GROMACS .gro file of C-alpha atoms in nm:
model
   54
    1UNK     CA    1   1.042  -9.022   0.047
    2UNK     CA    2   1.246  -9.337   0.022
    3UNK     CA    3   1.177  -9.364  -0.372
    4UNK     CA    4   1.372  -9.009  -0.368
    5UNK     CA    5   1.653  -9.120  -0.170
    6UNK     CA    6   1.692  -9.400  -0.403
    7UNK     CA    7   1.662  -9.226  -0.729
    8UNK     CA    8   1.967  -8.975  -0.497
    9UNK     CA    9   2.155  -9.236  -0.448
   10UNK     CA   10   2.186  -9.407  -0.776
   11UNK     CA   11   2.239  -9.078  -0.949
   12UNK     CA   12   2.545  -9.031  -0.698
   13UNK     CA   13   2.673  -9.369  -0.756
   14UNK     CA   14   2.666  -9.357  -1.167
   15UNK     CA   15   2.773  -8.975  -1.147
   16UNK     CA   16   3.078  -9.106  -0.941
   17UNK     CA   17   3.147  -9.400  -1.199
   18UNK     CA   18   3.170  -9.143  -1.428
   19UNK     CA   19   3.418  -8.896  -1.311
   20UNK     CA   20   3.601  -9.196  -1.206
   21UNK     CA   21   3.532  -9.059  -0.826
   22UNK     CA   22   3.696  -8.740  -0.845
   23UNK     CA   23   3.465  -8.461  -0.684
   24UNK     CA   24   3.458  -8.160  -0.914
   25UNK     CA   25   3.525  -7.857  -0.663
   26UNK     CA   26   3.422  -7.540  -0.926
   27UNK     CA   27   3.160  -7.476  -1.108
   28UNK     CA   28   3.141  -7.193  -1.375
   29UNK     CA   29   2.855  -6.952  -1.320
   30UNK     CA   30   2.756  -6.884  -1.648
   31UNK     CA   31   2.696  -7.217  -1.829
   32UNK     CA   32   2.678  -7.386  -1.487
   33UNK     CA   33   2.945  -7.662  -1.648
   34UNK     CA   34   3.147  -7.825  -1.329
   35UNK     CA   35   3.541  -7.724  -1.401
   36UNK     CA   36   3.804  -7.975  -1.145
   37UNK     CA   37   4.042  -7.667  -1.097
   38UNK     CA   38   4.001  -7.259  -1.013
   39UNK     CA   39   4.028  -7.144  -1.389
   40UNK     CA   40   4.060  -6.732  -1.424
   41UNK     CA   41   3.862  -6.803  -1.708
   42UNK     CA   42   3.577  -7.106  -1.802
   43UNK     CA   43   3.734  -7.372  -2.021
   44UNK     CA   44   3.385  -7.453  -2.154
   45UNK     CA   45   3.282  -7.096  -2.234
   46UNK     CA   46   3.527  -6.866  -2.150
   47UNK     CA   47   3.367  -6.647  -1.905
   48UNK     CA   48   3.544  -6.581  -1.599
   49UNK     CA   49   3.278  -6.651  -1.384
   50UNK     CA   50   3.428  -6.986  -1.241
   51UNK     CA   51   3.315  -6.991  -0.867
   52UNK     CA   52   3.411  -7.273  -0.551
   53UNK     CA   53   3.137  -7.535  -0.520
   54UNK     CA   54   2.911  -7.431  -0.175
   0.00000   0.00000   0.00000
């Protein structure tokens, strides 16, 4: 179980690095791409399917 953690943890960590820390809070439904604000419609696909993170 620890190699999991591990592999958890470094994903977190570069995933972090990469969004410079800011925690996406939507997520769009239909492509599944993570949006950082409550669009009426996707700004990747333009489905308005964009849903809170749970």
């Amino acid at each position: 179980m620890s190699l999991f953690s591990d592999v958890g943890r470094k994903v977190e960590k570069t995933k972090q690095a990469l969004t410079d820390g800011k925690q996406e809070e939507y997520v769009c439904v239909s492509c599944e791409e993570l949006v950082d604000e409550d669009y009426e419609y996707c700004p990747h696909c333009g489905e308005e399917t964009v849903e809170p993170v749970t």
